[in-house]
Tab-separated table of C-alpha atoms in Angstrom:
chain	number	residue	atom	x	y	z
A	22	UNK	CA	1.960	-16.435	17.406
A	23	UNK	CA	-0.114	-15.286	14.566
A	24	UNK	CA	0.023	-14.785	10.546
A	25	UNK	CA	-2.311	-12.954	8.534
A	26	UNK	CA	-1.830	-13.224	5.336
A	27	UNK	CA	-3.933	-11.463	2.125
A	28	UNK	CA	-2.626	-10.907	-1.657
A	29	UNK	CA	0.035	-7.979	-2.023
A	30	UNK	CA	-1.769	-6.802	-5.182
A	31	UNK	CA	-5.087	-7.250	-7.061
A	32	UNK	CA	-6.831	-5.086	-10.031
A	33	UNK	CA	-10.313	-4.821	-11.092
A	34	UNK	CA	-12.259	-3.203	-13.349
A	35	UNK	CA	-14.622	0.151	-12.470
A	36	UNK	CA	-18.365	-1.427	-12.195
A	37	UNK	CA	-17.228	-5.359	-11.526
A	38	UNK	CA	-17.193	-7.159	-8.490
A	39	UNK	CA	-13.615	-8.282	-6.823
A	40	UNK	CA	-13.207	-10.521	-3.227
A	41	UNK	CA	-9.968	-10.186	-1.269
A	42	UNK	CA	-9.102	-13.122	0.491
A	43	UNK	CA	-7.564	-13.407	4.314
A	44	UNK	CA	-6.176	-16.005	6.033
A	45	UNK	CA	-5.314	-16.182	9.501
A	46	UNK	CA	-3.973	-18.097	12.580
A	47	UNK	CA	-4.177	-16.955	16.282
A	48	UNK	CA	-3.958	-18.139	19.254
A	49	UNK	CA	-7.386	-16.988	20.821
A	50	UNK	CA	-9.153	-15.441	17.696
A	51	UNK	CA	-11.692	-12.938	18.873
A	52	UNK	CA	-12.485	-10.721	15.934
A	53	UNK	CA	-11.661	-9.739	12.442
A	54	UNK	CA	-11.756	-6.683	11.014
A	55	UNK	CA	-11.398	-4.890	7.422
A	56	UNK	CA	-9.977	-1.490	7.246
A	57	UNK	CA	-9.261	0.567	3.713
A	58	UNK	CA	-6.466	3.181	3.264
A	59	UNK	CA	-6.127	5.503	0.636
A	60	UNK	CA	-2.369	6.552	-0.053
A	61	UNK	CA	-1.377	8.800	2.361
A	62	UNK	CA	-4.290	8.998	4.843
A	63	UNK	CA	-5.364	6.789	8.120
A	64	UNK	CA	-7.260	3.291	7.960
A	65	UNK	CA	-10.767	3.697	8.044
A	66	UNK	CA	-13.183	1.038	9.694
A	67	UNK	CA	-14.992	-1.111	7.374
A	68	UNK	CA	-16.183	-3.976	9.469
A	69	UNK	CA	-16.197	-6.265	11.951
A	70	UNK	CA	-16.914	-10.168	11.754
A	71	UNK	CA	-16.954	-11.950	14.928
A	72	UNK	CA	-19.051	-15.255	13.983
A	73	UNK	CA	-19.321	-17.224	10.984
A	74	UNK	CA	-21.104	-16.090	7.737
A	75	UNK	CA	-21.562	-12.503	5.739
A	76	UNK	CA	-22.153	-9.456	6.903
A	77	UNK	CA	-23.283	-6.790	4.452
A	78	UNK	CA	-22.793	-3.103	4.202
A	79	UNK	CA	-23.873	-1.301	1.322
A	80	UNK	CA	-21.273	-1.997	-1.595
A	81	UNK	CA	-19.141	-3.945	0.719
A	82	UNK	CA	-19.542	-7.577	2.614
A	83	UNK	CA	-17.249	-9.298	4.570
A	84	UNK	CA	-17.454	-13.566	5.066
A	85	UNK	CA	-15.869	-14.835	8.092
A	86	UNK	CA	-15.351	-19.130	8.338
A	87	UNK	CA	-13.466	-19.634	12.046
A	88	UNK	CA	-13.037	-23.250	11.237
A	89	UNK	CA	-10.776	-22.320	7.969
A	90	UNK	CA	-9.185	-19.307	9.619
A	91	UNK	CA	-10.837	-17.167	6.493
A	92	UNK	CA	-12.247	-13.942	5.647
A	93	UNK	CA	-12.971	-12.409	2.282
A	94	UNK	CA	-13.718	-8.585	2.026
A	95	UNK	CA	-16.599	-8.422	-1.261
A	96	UNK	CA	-16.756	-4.828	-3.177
A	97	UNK	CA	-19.524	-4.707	-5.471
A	98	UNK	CA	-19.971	-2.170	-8.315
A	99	UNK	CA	-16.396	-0.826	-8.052
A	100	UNK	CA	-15.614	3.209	-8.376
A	101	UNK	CA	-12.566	4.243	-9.245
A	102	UNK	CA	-12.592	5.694	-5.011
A	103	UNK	CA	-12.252	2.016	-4.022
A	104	UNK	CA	-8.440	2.267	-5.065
A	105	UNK	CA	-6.730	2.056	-1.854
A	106	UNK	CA	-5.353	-0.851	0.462
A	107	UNK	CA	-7.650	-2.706	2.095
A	108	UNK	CA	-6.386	-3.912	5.983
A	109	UNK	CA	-7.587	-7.289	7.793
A	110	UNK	CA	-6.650	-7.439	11.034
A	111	UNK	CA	-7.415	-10.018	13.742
A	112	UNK	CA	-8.140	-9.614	17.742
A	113	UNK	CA	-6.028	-12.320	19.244
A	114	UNK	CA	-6.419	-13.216	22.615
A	115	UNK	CA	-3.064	-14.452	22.905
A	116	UNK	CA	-1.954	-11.419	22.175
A	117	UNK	CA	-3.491	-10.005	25.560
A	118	UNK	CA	-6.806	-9.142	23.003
A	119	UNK	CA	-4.611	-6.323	20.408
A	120	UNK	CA	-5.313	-6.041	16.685
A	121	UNK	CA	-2.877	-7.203	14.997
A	122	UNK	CA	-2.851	-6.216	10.965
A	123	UNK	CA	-2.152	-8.160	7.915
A	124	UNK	CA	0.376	-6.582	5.240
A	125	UNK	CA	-2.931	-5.164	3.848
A	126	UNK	CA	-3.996	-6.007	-0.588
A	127	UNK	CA	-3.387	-2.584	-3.261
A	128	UNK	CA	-6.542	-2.249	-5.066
A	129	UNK	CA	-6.162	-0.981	-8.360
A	130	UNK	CA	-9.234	-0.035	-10.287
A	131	UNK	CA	-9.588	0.495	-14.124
A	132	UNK	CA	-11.795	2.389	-15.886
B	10	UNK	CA	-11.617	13.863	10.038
B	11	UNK	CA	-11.398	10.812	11.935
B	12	UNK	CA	-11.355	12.253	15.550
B	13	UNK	CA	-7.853	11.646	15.851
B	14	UNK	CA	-4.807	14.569	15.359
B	15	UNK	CA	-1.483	14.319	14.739
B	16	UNK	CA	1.839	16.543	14.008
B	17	UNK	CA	3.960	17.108	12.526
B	18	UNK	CA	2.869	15.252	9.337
B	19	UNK	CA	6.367	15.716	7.601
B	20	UNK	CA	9.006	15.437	9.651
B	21	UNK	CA	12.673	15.479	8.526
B	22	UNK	CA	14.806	14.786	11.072
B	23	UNK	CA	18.975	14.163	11.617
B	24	UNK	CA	20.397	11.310	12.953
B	25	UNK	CA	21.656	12.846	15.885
B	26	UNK	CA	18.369	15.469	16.641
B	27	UNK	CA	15.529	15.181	19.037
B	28	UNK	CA	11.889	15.757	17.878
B	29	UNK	CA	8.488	14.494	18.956
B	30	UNK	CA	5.302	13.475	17.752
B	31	UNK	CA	2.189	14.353	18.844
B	32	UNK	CA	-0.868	12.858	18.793
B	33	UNK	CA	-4.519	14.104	20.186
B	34	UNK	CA	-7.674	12.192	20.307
B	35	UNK	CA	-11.528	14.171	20.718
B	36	UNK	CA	-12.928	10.786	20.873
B	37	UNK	CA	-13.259	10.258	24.872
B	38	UNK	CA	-11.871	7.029	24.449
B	39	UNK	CA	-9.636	5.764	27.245
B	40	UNK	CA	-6.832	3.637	24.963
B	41	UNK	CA	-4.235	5.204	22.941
B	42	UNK	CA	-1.606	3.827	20.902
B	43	UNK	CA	1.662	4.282	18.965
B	44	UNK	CA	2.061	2.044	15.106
B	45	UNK	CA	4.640	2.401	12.879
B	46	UNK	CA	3.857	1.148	8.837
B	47	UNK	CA	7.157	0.729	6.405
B	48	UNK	CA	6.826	-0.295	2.949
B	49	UNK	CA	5.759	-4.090	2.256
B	50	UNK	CA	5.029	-4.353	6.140
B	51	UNK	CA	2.071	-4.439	8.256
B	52	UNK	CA	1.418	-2.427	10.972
B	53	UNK	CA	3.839	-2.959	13.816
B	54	UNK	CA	2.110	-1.917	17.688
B	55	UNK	CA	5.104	-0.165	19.016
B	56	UNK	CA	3.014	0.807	22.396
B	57	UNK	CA	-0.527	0.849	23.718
B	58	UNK	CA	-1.057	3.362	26.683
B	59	UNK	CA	-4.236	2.161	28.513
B	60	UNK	CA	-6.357	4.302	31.123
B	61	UNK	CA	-2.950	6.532	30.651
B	62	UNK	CA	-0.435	3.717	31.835
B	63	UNK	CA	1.581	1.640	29.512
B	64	UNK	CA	-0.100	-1.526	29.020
B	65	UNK	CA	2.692	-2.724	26.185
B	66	UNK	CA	5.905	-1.945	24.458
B	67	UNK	CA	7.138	-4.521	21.568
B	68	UNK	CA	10.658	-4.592	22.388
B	69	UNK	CA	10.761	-1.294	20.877
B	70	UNK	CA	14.255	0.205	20.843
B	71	UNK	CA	15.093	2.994	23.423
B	72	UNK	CA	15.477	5.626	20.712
B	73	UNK	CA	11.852	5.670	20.845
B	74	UNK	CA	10.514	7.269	23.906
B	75	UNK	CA	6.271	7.433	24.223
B	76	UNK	CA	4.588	9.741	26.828
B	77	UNK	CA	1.320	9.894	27.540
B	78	UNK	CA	-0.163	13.126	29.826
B	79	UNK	CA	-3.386	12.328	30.077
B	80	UNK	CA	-5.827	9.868	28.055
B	81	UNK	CA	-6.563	12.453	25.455
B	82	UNK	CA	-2.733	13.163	24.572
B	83	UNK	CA	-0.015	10.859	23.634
B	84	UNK	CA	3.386	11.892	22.396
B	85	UNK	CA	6.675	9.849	21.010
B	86	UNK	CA	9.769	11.292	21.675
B	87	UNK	CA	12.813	10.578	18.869
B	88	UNK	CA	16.507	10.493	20.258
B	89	UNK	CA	19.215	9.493	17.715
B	90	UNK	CA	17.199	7.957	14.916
B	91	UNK	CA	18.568	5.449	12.130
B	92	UNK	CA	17.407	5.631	8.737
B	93	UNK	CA	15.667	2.118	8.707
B	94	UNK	CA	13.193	4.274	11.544
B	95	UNK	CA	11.988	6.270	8.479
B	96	UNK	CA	8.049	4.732	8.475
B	97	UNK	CA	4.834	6.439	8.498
B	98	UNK	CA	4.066	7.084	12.317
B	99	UNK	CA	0.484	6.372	13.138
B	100	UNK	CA	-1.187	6.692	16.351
B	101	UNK	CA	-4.896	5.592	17.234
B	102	UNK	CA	-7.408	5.459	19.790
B	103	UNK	CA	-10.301	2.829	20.767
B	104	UNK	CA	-12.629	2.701	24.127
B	105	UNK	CA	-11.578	-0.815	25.504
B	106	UNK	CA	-14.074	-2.546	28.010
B	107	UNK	CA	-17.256	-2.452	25.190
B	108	UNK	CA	-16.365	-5.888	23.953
B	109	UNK	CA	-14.374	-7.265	21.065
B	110	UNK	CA	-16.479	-5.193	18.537
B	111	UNK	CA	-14.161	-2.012	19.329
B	112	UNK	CA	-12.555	-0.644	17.000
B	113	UNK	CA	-9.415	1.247	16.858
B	114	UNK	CA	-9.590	5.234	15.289
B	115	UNK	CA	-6.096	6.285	13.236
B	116	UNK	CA	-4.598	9.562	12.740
B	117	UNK	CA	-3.389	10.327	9.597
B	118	UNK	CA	0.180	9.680	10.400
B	119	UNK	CA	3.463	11.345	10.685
B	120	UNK	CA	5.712	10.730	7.611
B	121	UNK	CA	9.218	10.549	9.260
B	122	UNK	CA	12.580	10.569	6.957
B	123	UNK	CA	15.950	10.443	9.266
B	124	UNK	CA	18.779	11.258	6.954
């Protein structure tokens, strides 16, 4: 089986810097992935870890350590757009290779 | 737009009607698949339709009925809903065979109440 498991909530101030945490267990990991959602719309793609260290896009990074099961999702210079949930999901091969998604973390930004 | 249709958005439905969902992808990709999201928990894969056969179903309940034409079309047919079914209906395609970097492409979901 697998658990994913990421804060329900977190809240963060417009301009500052804020890292959601992930932890997982799988059975064949082969993948992790961040996806945001604004309230009422579809996930959108943020990114894709695979092996271990960071991987940078613009505002956003994601970290990836296999060997702790962990993944942190790093938003830089926050906008008040970056309220949304924010998704990580892992491809487990025990799972016949699916993506399976955490509970997903509520953003809140300030201003 | 992510590529990825879907209606109704809103759907109110009875416990004893029949409705459907519909879902259409302009992707090309070749994988299509049903989730359903309630409050306070994750997304639940109730069916992945692969090269246009069913690949899985999660123990889904019978009420729920998917159909799948052809690889660009995928429906999910409601018979005699309970309220707990009320969820945000999402469906989403990916191109499997590229390797594990694939990603999976979401509609913007189907807001179902059953009263």
């Amino acid at each position: 089986g697998q658990n994913i498991d990421q804060p329900t909530e977190m809240t963060a101030t417009e301009g500052a810097i804020v890292q959601i945490n992930c932890t997982y267990q799988t059975s064949g990991f082969n993948g992790l992935f961040w996806y945001q959602q604004h309230a009422g719309e579809a996930p959108t793609f943020l990114s894709y870890n695979v092996l271990d260290g960071l991987e940078e896009k613009g505002r956003f990074s994601s970290f990836l350590s296999r060997s702790k099961g962990y993944s942190y999702l790093l938003l830089k210079e926050l906008q008040m757009k970056d309220s949304a949930s924010y998704l990580c999901a892992v491809r487990d091969l025990g799972r016949d290779d699916k993506i399976i998604f955490g509970k997903g973390t509520r953003l809140h930004i300030l201003p | 737009e992510t590529g990825v249709t879907q209606t109704p958005r809103h759907l109110v439905m009875g416990m004893t009607n029949k409705k459907s969902l519909k879902c259409e992808q302009h992707l090309g990709h070749n994988a299509m698949y049903w989730y359903k999201q309630s409050a306070k928990k994750p997304l639940e894969l109730m069916f992945v339709y692969s090269l246009e056969e069913r690949v899985e179903n999660n123990s889904v309940p019978s009420r729920f009925s998917p159909e799948c034409p052809n690889s660009s079309h995928l429906f999910l047919h409601l018979h005699t809903l309970q309220p707990e079914d009320s969820a945000l209906y999402l469906c989403a395609s990916s191109q499997e065979g590229q390797g594990a970097a694939d990603t999976i492409y979401f509609g913007e979901g189907s807001w179902l109440t059953v009263v």
